[in-house]
Amino acid sequence: MPESTEGLKTRFLSLAPNGDADSLRSLLEVMPDQDAAEAFEDLEKNAQSALLKRLTSDDFEDMLPHLPAPLAEVVLQHFPQSEQREALEEMWDDELADFLQDVPEENRDRYINLLDEETKETTEELLSYPETSAGGRMTTAFAAINATMTVREAIASLNEQREDTEILARIYVLDTDQRVVGKVRLRDLTFSPRSTHVADVMQPEPVAVNAQDDQEEAANMMLKYDMMVLPVVDDEKKLLGVITHDDAMEILQEESTEDLEMQSGIAGTPDELGYLETPVLSHLRRRFVWVLGLAVLAISSGYVLVSFEHFLDGRFLLALYLPMVVAAGGNTGAQAATSIIRAMSLGEFEPSDYIAAVWKELRVGLCIGITAGLWIALLTPVVIVLLPGTADSISAYQLASIAALALVAQITTSTILGAALPILANTLNQDPAVVASPAITTVVDVTGLFIYFGIAKVILGM
Amino acid sequence: MPESTEGLKTRFLSLAPNGDADSLRSLLEVMPDQDAAEAFEDLEKNAQSALLKRLTSDDFEDMLPHLPAPLAEVVLQHFPQSEQREALEEMWDDELADFLQDVPEENRDRYINLLDEETKETTEELLSYPETSAGGRMTTAFAAINATMTVREAIASLNEQREDTEILARIYVLDTDQRVVGKVRLRDLTFSPRSTHVADVMQPEPVAVNAQDDQEEAANMMLKYDMMVLPVVDDEKKLLGVITHDDAMEILQEESTEDLEMQSGIAGTPDELGYLETPVLSHLRRRFVWVLGLAVLAISSGYVLVSFEHFLDGRFLLALYLPMVVAAGGNTGAQAATSIIRAMSLGEFEPSDYIAAVWKELRVGLCIGITAGLWIALLTPVVIVLLPGTADSISAYQLASIAALALVAQITTSTILGAALPILANTLNQDPAVVASPAITTVVDVTGLFIYFGIAKVILGM
């Protein structure tokens, strides 16, 4: 039985301060690289330096792509230039591009100049795509053969390519213009007679993503079609690279983090460092814009409240349901926005479906509003009994009617707004998630006050 | 160049109403199964029936796993029992289990009884695990060989297994107790001399998930270690099955949907049908509980507001910043909760880090509160000028001080609460996401009112 990954990590951490180089090296060889990187990151700064002195650059090569960029730079810069070059060239081309995207610009050029011509060229091509595009996530280390080859020739060709190929599970069959005409699995070659032609064992591959498309589109294709590898092509359909299953998972994870953070008003991309390691000021920077923006917006609610305030004189009971009606708008608006955004990101909507979607939310909103309104109206006698007796010009019956009608109006309005805003954002080519939760809540706070006081005026006959 | 997937789907939709069976069949053969299923779903009910009559059960076999369960049942039940059996047995075991989990119980037993003994046994084993556990997501169709085999024997053995094996990219090497001692890639066998022993080309595989563990844990392992296939083992470390990369992507997608929906107060699992196809009442069912629960909770804010209401007499200006201070709590509480939940789900925290996390949020909250408080205090002269002149006993200076201090107190409190509640939920073995956004917002609405009026009382010397 192999030792568990936790066991290996614990052993590494206890060996790191004083263990001899050979024991550490043989431990690093059996540890997954990701755990080695995590363990190294967990060490105190001076324990890290001590380890850098005791081990060679070879020992660090495999963990480099899994370290946060600043720490990877510390490791690299401990070793002479020739070893830096070697370590950088050992990385997969997409790992190298990711690392270079995360380092300060002046260092980036220095690292690029260390590379041999071929690696340099590939790296610069990958860096020319936006970081979050399909091109920015692809690797050029794919396996390709020609349709005219026999299985024997194909296996021989793959044997030559395999050191430079990240994944052999999907092998692309190309025409002379480098366009994908099909794909084979290694198993199709391994278990076929050696004289068969590749064209006879290949399968069609109609799915590909353009290098300029967003990484989310690539990940969604791989999710939909259960793909292990997705071809990335240019406008002429020439194969440029592939996105592999592990990158697809990372993209899905990043996008879901982004959506969650947008929904709670956290801006920008997370720090390379973990939560606890990220300085307070970096947390502040990502959160403060939304907090201040929403606070300033909320002053408009304040204006409305001030202008209706005299109205509460002698009608104390009205205040009882004010927070509830306002809050119900924020909650139902956020629900509607999330439902629409989810359906959009699963590719369920064509623009022609937008009217249908808003119409559905209108009905959902009305149903929720009416049911909630009825419940609260029925609860009103109980709620009032619990209140310390105050003389008031409003009857329980009036209060219940105001609350019920206001809930119906506020919930319906907020639901429609919650559905319409992401659709509007999408139509304007903005990320629909950016208008989600906090912005909607602030908008419907204002409408809620108008609705509540407006209905109260009508019911109380003013 | 192969035709694009959209092109194929459009052609299918136009051919479906009147096209002959042979053209449809040859189109279905080149279309990805997922697109075929989507296209079939998009057809009107009578076009679906017409197609069922014109084609055979063989033509539908491949799209079945990609149809929502209710529609898959319609397709199945159109054909005689013997063809139903065949179609069910053609599915991968995990697809079959997923389908059976989604159909009404009475039909489930009927389908299971159709299966041959071996499939029945496997299916019942898979169904015995909770739907969202690693065991509930695994397939038993993995490839395994023995360490004592030569490469030649291994290839021969795999050739026999390959029809029953979902993925040959990772092949497990087992000991006599069915425990994993290593793994090989197909390439390691294909490119090795046939007389080499498997033990000499295999690599260690220290990572595995227990069948009882949550599916999210499995997906996170695969994400961390860039795995294509993850072994699923029992308590004795015996290999039971594997989770493949496509399932890992689906799990990540499901969990992110779940998190987003929880954060906006949507309960339960999404309907099998798409957003537009889901009936209004199903949408209502998933959203109403939260809306009503939060509305009832919000009545407590109402009680607090009523009890402080007399306090606003002659101090109209106080109402100006009331919504802002209350809302700032909800926003910053949600930010803190999201940050903590994200770090938790990335596995960044040990329980020993909880104090450090709350301490970090306390500092972040203080910084945001002080900065926001200063900004609002500075803006106050401008804000007041815009207000229609009201005689008031509060000066701009007093109002600015109240707002600034209240923001510091409210934002700091809410940030700590937002961090502490998910940690508490996690400690109690609850999903931390369940206490996110809407619940926190409602709680800090109440604290916000107390803080605002409390500070006003002190500043105004009452």
Tab-separated table of C-alpha atoms in Angstrom, chain A residues 1-6 8-9 29-35 38 66 95 155-156 158-159 162-163 165-170 175 179-182 185-188 190-191 194 204-207 219-220 222-229 236-237 245-246 248-250 252-253 256-257 259-261 263-266 270-271 273-281 283-284 286-288 290-292 294-296 298-299 301-303 305-307 309-310 312-313 315-324 327-328 331-332 334-336 338-343 345-346 348-349 353 356-358 360-361 363-365 367-369 371-372 375-376 379 382-388 390 407 411 415 419 437-438 441-442 445 449, chain B residues 1-6 8-9 29-35 38 66 95 155-156 158-159 162-163 165-170 175 179-182 185-188 190-191 194 204-207 219-220 222-229 236-237 245-246 248-250 252-253 256-257 259-261 263-266 270-271 273-281 283-284 286-288 290-292 294-296 298-299 301-303 305-306 309-310 312-313 315-325 327-328 331-332 334-336 338-343 345-346 348-349 353 356-358 360-361 363-365 367-369 371-372 375-376 379 382-388 390 407 411 415 419 437-438 441-442 445 449:
chain	number	residue	atom	x	y	z
A	1	MET	CA	0.000	0.000	0.000
A	2	PRO	CA	1.415	3.391	-0.915
A	3	GLU	CA	1.634	5.934	1.897
A	4	SER	CA	-1.198	8.493	1.999
A	5	THR	CA	-0.540	11.991	0.656
A	6	GLU	CA	-1.057	13.494	4.120
A	8	LEU	CA	4.052	12.050	2.945
A	9	LYS	CA	3.468	15.743	3.544
A	29	GLU	CA	10.202	11.850	-5.767
A	30	VAL	CA	7.209	9.927	-4.418
A	31	MET	CA	5.189	12.965	-3.265
A	32	PRO	CA	2.705	14.504	-5.703
A	33	ASP	CA	4.237	17.795	-6.904
A	34	GLN	CA	1.238	19.746	-5.650
A	35	ASP	CA	1.765	18.466	-2.101
A	38	GLU	CA	2.106	23.121	-0.510
A	66	HIS	CA	2.421	24.721	-8.372
A	95	GLU	CA	2.441	26.469	-17.150
A	155	ILE	CA	2.797	4.758	-33.475
A	156	ALA	CA	6.382	5.442	-34.531
A	158	LEU	CA	3.882	9.312	-31.598
A	159	ASN	CA	6.818	7.571	-29.969
A	162	ARG	CA	5.561	11.612	-26.687
A	163	GLU	CA	8.179	13.394	-24.593
A	165	THR	CA	3.160	15.832	-25.485
A	166	GLU	CA	1.064	16.531	-22.439
A	167	ILE	CA	-1.666	14.075	-23.248
A	168	LEU	CA	-1.796	11.115	-25.622
A	169	ALA	CA	-5.361	10.159	-24.811
A	170	ARG	CA	-6.604	12.117	-27.829
A	175	ASP	CA	-4.681	17.481	-43.260
A	179	ARG	CA	-6.792	21.432	-40.057
A	180	VAL	CA	-8.377	18.712	-37.889
A	181	VAL	CA	-9.987	15.987	-39.999
A	182	GLY	CA	-10.498	13.559	-37.134
A	185	ARG	CA	-7.514	7.375	-29.220
A	186	LEU	CA	-4.249	5.677	-28.381
A	187	ARG	CA	-6.258	2.516	-27.775
A	188	ASP	CA	-7.528	2.616	-31.387
A	190	THR	CA	-2.595	0.016	-29.904
A	191	PHE	CA	-5.272	-2.585	-30.566
A	194	ARG	CA	-0.198	-2.244	-37.689
A	204	PRO	CA	-14.856	12.690	-36.566
A	205	GLU	CA	-14.132	15.658	-34.250
A	206	PRO	CA	-16.671	18.362	-35.009
A	207	VAL	CA	-16.071	20.318	-31.787
A	219	ALA	CA	-14.783	24.818	-20.492
A	220	ASN	CA	-18.524	24.689	-21.185
A	222	MET	CA	-15.754	20.261	-22.635
A	223	LEU	CA	-18.394	19.931	-19.921
A	224	LYS	CA	-21.197	19.462	-22.442
A	225	TYR	CA	-19.418	16.970	-24.672
A	226	ASP	CA	-17.555	15.082	-21.867
A	227	MET	CA	-14.232	15.911	-23.538
A	228	MET	CA	-10.792	15.100	-22.223
A	229	VAL	CA	-9.090	17.441	-24.683
A	236	GLU	CA	-8.830	29.297	-40.758
A	237	LYS	CA	-9.587	26.281	-38.505
A	245	HIS	CA	-9.297	18.339	-18.813
A	246	ASP	CA	-7.301	19.696	-15.861
A	248	ALA	CA	-11.123	22.866	-17.914
A	249	MET	CA	-11.638	22.052	-14.235
A	250	GLU	CA	-9.536	25.032	-13.209
A	252	LEU	CA	-14.840	26.110	-14.059
A	253	GLN	CA	-13.485	26.659	-10.544
A	256	SER	CA	-17.555	29.909	-10.165
A	257	THR	CA	-15.393	31.830	-7.702
A	259	ASP	CA	-19.581	34.556	-9.968
A	260	LEU	CA	-19.824	34.030	-6.215
A	261	GLU	CA	-17.563	36.985	-5.517
A	263	GLN	CA	-22.661	38.266	-6.217
A	264	SER	CA	-21.303	39.438	-2.885
A	265	GLY	CA	-19.635	42.538	-4.274
A	266	ILE	CA	-15.990	41.494	-4.328
A	270	PRO	CA	-8.117	36.814	-6.120
A	271	ASP	CA	-4.576	37.208	-4.873
A	273	LEU	CA	-1.542	33.885	-2.193
A	274	GLY	CA	-4.102	32.065	-0.066
A	275	TYR	CA	-6.729	33.831	2.049
A	276	LEU	CA	-4.700	34.002	5.258
A	277	GLU	CA	-1.501	35.024	3.470
A	278	THR	CA	-3.191	37.851	1.527
A	279	PRO	CA	-2.528	41.153	3.332
A	280	VAL	CA	-5.455	43.035	4.906
A	281	LEU	CA	-4.961	45.887	2.429
A	283	HIS	CA	-8.641	42.275	0.869
A	284	LEU	CA	-9.688	45.890	1.437
A	286	ARG	CA	-11.092	44.176	-3.633
A	287	ARG	CA	-14.043	44.884	-1.356
A	288	PHE	CA	-14.060	48.609	-0.701
A	290	TRP	CA	-18.523	48.029	-3.853
A	291	VAL	CA	-19.083	48.935	-0.210
A	292	LEU	CA	-18.631	52.661	-0.860
A	294	LEU	CA	-23.505	50.834	-2.580
A	295	ALA	CA	-23.371	53.113	0.473
A	296	VAL	CA	-23.589	56.188	-1.738
A	298	ALA	CA	-28.226	53.782	-0.415
A	299	ILE	CA	-28.359	57.507	0.374
A	301	SER	CA	-33.172	55.347	0.006
A	302	GLY	CA	-32.406	57.817	2.779
A	303	TYR	CA	-33.833	60.732	0.767
A	305	LEU	CA	-37.302	57.837	3.817
A	306	VAL	CA	-36.798	61.431	4.957
A	307	SER	CA	-39.446	62.674	2.531
A	309	GLU	CA	-40.968	60.429	7.488
A	310	HIS	CA	-43.665	62.877	8.632
A	312	LEU	CA	-45.141	57.929	10.243
A	313	ASP	CA	-46.300	60.445	12.893
A	315	ARG	CA	-48.899	55.823	12.468
A	316	PHE	CA	-46.161	54.005	14.354
A	317	LEU	CA	-47.407	50.615	13.274
A	318	LEU	CA	-46.461	51.339	9.651
A	319	ALA	CA	-42.791	51.032	10.599
A	320	LEU	CA	-43.396	47.436	11.682
A	321	TYR	CA	-43.504	46.016	8.152
A	322	LEU	CA	-41.294	48.584	6.447
A	323	PRO	CA	-37.984	46.626	6.751
A	324	MET	CA	-39.740	43.427	5.702
A	327	ALA	CA	-35.908	43.319	2.257
A	328	ALA	CA	-38.325	40.986	0.433
A	331	ASN	CA	-34.215	38.649	-1.655
A	332	THR	CA	-36.580	37.894	-4.534
A	334	ALA	CA	-31.468	38.183	-6.158
A	335	GLN	CA	-33.279	34.869	-6.651
A	336	ALA	CA	-34.566	35.939	-10.064
A	338	THR	CA	-29.425	34.012	-10.064
A	339	SER	CA	-31.977	31.847	-11.881
A	340	ILE	CA	-31.563	33.828	-15.104
A	341	ILE	CA	-27.759	34.009	-14.866
A	342	ARG	CA	-27.545	30.261	-14.285
A	343	ALA	CA	-29.756	29.466	-17.277
A	345	SER	CA	-24.359	30.359	-18.382
A	346	LEU	CA	-25.684	26.869	-19.153
A	348	GLU	CA	-30.201	27.624	-22.246
A	349	PHE	CA	-31.299	30.957	-23.743
A	353	ASP	CA	-36.186	33.476	-25.310
A	356	ALA	CA	-40.360	34.256	-22.354
A	357	ALA	CA	-37.906	34.385	-19.444
A	358	VAL	CA	-39.164	37.740	-18.168
A	360	LYS	CA	-41.955	33.432	-16.551
A	361	GLU	CA	-40.356	35.524	-13.794
A	363	ARG	CA	-45.616	34.856	-13.051
A	364	VAL	CA	-43.193	33.394	-10.493
A	365	GLY	CA	-42.964	36.814	-8.815
A	367	CYS	CA	-47.160	33.757	-7.165
A	368	ILE	CA	-44.476	34.343	-4.515
A	369	GLY	CA	-45.842	37.829	-3.816
A	371	THR	CA	-48.527	33.715	-1.215
A	372	ALA	CA	-46.159	35.740	0.977
A	375	TRP	CA	-49.188	34.614	5.001
A	376	ILE	CA	-48.107	37.941	6.444
A	379	LEU	CA	-49.875	36.518	10.848
A	382	VAL	CA	-50.317	37.613	16.251
A	383	VAL	CA	-47.504	40.018	15.374
A	384	ILE	CA	-49.421	42.982	16.780
A	385	VAL	CA	-50.225	41.252	20.063
A	386	LEU	CA	-46.487	40.834	20.698
A	387	LEU	CA	-45.932	44.581	20.271
A	388	PRO	CA	-45.874	46.716	23.427
A	390	THR	CA	-49.072	51.737	21.440
A	407	LEU	CA	-45.487	42.581	-0.734
A	411	ILE	CA	-41.900	41.161	-4.941
A	415	THR	CA	-38.460	39.755	-9.577
A	419	ALA	CA	-34.591	39.023	-14.361
A	437	SER	CA	-27.357	40.590	-5.933
A	438	PRO	CA	-25.914	43.721	-4.254
A	441	THR	CA	-30.851	44.950	-3.667
A	442	THR	CA	-29.915	48.608	-3.495
A	445	ASP	CA	-34.700	49.283	-1.581
A	449	LEU	CA	-40.125	52.517	0.056
B	1	MET	CA	-13.456	19.885	-42.744
B	2	PRO	CA	-16.160	18.291	-40.576
B	3	GLU	CA	-19.441	20.193	-40.362
B	4	SER	CA	-19.878	22.338	-37.234
B	5	THR	CA	-22.046	21.023	-34.409
B	6	GLU	CA	-24.558	23.865	-34.897
B	8	LEU	CA	-25.527	19.361	-37.796
B	9	LYS	CA	-28.161	20.291	-35.238
B	29	GLU	CA	-24.264	8.859	-36.398
B	30	VAL	CA	-22.030	11.896	-36.976
B	31	MET	CA	-23.735	14.218	-34.453
B	32	PRO	CA	-22.404	14.319	-30.917
B	33	ASP	CA	-24.944	12.479	-28.735
B	34	GLN	CA	-25.424	15.557	-26.547
B	35	ASP	CA	-26.511	17.630	-29.552
B	38	GLU	CA	-30.756	18.611	-27.284
B	66	HIS	CA	-28.258	12.914	-22.218
B	95	GLU	CA	-25.237	6.793	-16.446
B	155	ILE	CA	-2.023	-5.516	-23.317
B	156	ALA	CA	-3.800	-8.802	-24.041
B	158	LEU	CA	-6.717	-4.848	-21.631
B	159	ASN	CA	-7.757	-5.831	-25.139
B	162	ARG	CA	-11.584	-2.531	-23.398
B	163	GLU	CA	-15.199	-2.865	-24.502
B	165	THR	CA	-13.965	0.151	-19.911
B	166	GLU	CA	-14.881	3.807	-19.986
B	167	ILE	CA	-11.337	5.108	-19.977
B	168	LEU	CA	-8.010	3.454	-20.718
B	169	ALA	CA	-5.912	6.548	-20.085
B	170	ARG	CA	-5.220	5.336	-16.529
B	175	ASP	CA	-2.537	-6.696	-5.665
B	179	ARG	CA	-5.836	-2.827	-3.534
B	180	VAL	CA	-4.148	-0.264	-5.787
B	181	VAL	CA	-0.357	-0.660	-5.812
B	182	GLY	CA	0.229	1.643	-8.761
B	185	ARG	CA	-0.720	4.894	-18.674
B	186	LEU	CA	-1.575	3.091	-21.889
B	187	ARG	CA	1.421	4.855	-23.460
B	188	ASP	CA	3.738	3.244	-20.892
B	190	THR	CA	2.369	0.700	-25.887
B	191	PHE	CA	5.902	2.058	-26.046
B	194	ARG	CA	6.552	-6.522	-24.560
B	204	PRO	CA	2.775	5.112	-7.552
B	205	GLU	CA	-0.822	6.294	-7.044
B	206	PRO	CA	-1.086	7.673	-3.521
B	207	VAL	CA	-4.361	9.540	-4.116
B	219	ALA	CA	-13.715	16.657	-7.488
B	220	ASN	CA	-11.392	18.829	-5.385
B	222	MET	CA	-8.925	15.723	-9.079
B	223	LEU	CA	-8.672	19.501	-9.437
B	224	LYS	CA	-5.695	19.716	-7.098
B	225	TYR	CA	-3.731	16.821	-8.556
B	226	ASP	CA	-4.722	17.421	-12.245
B	227	MET	CA	-6.160	13.915	-12.397
B	228	MET	CA	-7.975	12.357	-15.320
B	229	VAL	CA	-9.296	9.475	-13.224
B	236	GLU	CA	-10.061	-1.652	3.326
B	237	LYS	CA	-8.623	0.378	0.407
B	245	HIS	CA	-12.686	13.773	-15.568
B	246	ASP	CA	-16.110	14.456	-17.120
B	248	ALA	CA	-15.441	15.804	-11.975
B	249	MET	CA	-16.389	18.745	-14.206
B	250	GLU	CA	-20.076	18.027	-13.669
B	252	LEU	CA	-17.752	21.223	-9.889
B	253	GLN	CA	-20.546	22.745	-11.985
B	256	SER	CA	-21.009	25.999	-7.925
B	257	THR	CA	-24.672	26.213	-8.909
B	259	ASP	CA	-23.382	27.646	-3.787
B	260	LEU	CA	-24.730	30.456	-5.962
B	261	GLU	CA	-28.308	29.391	-5.350
B	263	GLN	CA	-26.320	32.535	-1.581
B	264	SER	CA	-29.477	33.945	-3.137
B	265	GLY	CA	-31.830	31.839	-1.050
B	266	ILE	CA	-32.906	29.192	-3.549
B	270	PRO	CA	-32.650	22.264	-9.789
B	271	ASP	CA	-35.333	20.611	-11.875
B	273	LEU	CA	-35.794	20.264	-17.082
B	274	GLY	CA	-34.286	23.559	-18.202
B	275	TYR	CA	-35.254	26.939	-16.763
B	276	LEU	CA	-37.965	27.761	-19.300
B	277	GLU	CA	-39.418	24.239	-19.237
B	278	THR	CA	-39.615	24.134	-15.416
B	279	PRO	CA	-43.198	24.978	-14.346
B	280	VAL	CA	-43.833	28.199	-12.403
B	281	LEU	CA	-44.895	26.160	-9.356
B	283	HIS	CA	-39.699	27.611	-9.292
B	284	LEU	CA	-42.047	28.819	-6.534
B	286	ARG	CA	-37.621	26.233	-4.448
B	287	ARG	CA	-37.766	29.950	-3.643
B	288	PHE	CA	-40.737	30.466	-1.371
B	290	TRP	CA	-36.527	31.423	2.030
B	291	VAL	CA	-38.679	34.395	1.073
B	292	LEU	CA	-41.236	33.678	3.792
B	294	LEU	CA	-36.629	35.907	5.805
B	295	ALA	CA	-39.833	37.990	5.779
B	296	VAL	CA	-40.822	36.635	9.170
B	298	ALA	CA	-37.434	40.819	9.088
B	299	ILE	CA	-40.408	41.530	11.349
B	301	SER	CA	-36.262	44.657	12.376
B	302	GLY	CA	-39.753	46.124	12.316
B	303	TYR	CA	-40.127	45.751	16.098
B	305	LEU	CA	-37.804	50.330	14.197
B	306	VAL	CA	-41.174	50.821	15.894
B	309	GLU	CA	-39.597	55.548	15.927
B	310	HIS	CA	-40.543	58.309	18.397
B	312	LEU	CA	-37.055	60.378	14.803
B	313	ASP	CA	-39.572	63.147	15.792
B	315	ARG	CA	-34.772	64.590	14.011
B	316	PHE	CA	-35.786	63.940	10.422
B	317	LEU	CA	-32.205	63.992	9.202
B	318	LEU	CA	-31.424	60.811	11.128
B	319	ALA	CA	-33.529	58.854	8.603
B	320	LEU	CA	-31.188	59.964	5.813
B	321	TYR	CA	-28.390	57.538	6.698
B	322	LEU	CA	-30.490	54.821	8.304
B	323	PRO	CA	-30.920	52.647	5.147
B	324	MET	CA	-27.241	53.088	4.280
B	325	VAL	CA	-25.886	51.938	7.648
B	327	ALA	CA	-27.408	47.943	4.103
B	328	ALA	CA	-23.635	48.345	4.585
B	331	ASN	CA	-23.012	43.917	2.018
B	332	THR	CA	-19.873	43.563	4.110
B	334	ALA	CA	-21.839	38.796	2.632
B	335	GLN	CA	-18.322	39.675	1.455
B	336	ALA	CA	-16.771	38.217	4.588
B	338	THR	CA	-17.985	34.519	0.715
B	339	SER	CA	-14.267	35.007	1.378
B	340	ILE	CA	-14.300	32.496	4.227
B	341	ILE	CA	-16.462	29.958	2.376
B	342	ARG	CA	-14.200	30.147	-0.673
B	343	ALA	CA	-11.042	29.608	1.400
B	345	SER	CA	-13.855	25.018	-0.046
B	346	LEU	CA	-10.317	25.337	-1.439
B	348	GLU	CA	-7.057	26.397	2.881
B	349	PHE	CA	-8.137	26.201	6.539
B	353	ASP	CA	-6.707	28.613	11.497
B	356	ALA	CA	-6.617	33.689	12.575
B	357	ALA	CA	-9.372	33.985	9.966
B	358	VAL	CA	-11.759	35.825	12.291
B	360	LYS	CA	-8.091	38.869	9.795
B	361	GLU	CA	-11.737	39.705	9.056
B	363	ARG	CA	-8.974	43.956	10.781
B	364	VAL	CA	-10.417	44.012	7.252
B	365	GLY	CA	-13.803	45.070	8.659
B	367	CYS	CA	-10.312	49.166	7.737
B	368	ILE	CA	-13.377	49.128	5.478
B	369	GLY	CA	-15.526	50.659	8.211
B	371	THR	CA	-12.517	54.318	5.318
B	372	ALA	CA	-16.231	54.210	4.448
B	375	TRP	CA	-15.884	59.178	3.072
B	376	ILE	CA	-19.507	59.476	4.148
B	379	LEU	CA	-19.770	63.791	1.741
B	382	VAL	CA	-22.982	67.917	-0.063
B	383	VAL	CA	-25.677	65.358	0.702
B	384	ILE	CA	-27.503	67.768	3.013
B	385	VAL	CA	-27.462	70.602	0.484
B	386	LEU	CA	-29.361	68.381	-1.953
B	387	LEU	CA	-32.082	67.761	0.624
B	388	PRO	CA	-35.209	69.953	0.482
B	390	THR	CA	-36.167	70.936	6.619
B	407	LEU	CA	-20.580	52.645	9.825
B	411	ILE	CA	-19.308	47.106	9.222
B	415	THR	CA	-17.760	41.383	8.935
B	419	ALA	CA	-16.830	35.258	8.991
B	437	SER	CA	-25.761	36.081	2.210
B	438	PRO	CA	-29.526	36.286	2.849
B	441	THR	CA	-28.204	40.228	5.816
B	442	THR	CA	-31.358	39.741	7.848
B	445	ASP	CA	-30.380	44.505	9.682
B	449	LEU	CA	-30.753	49.555	13.747
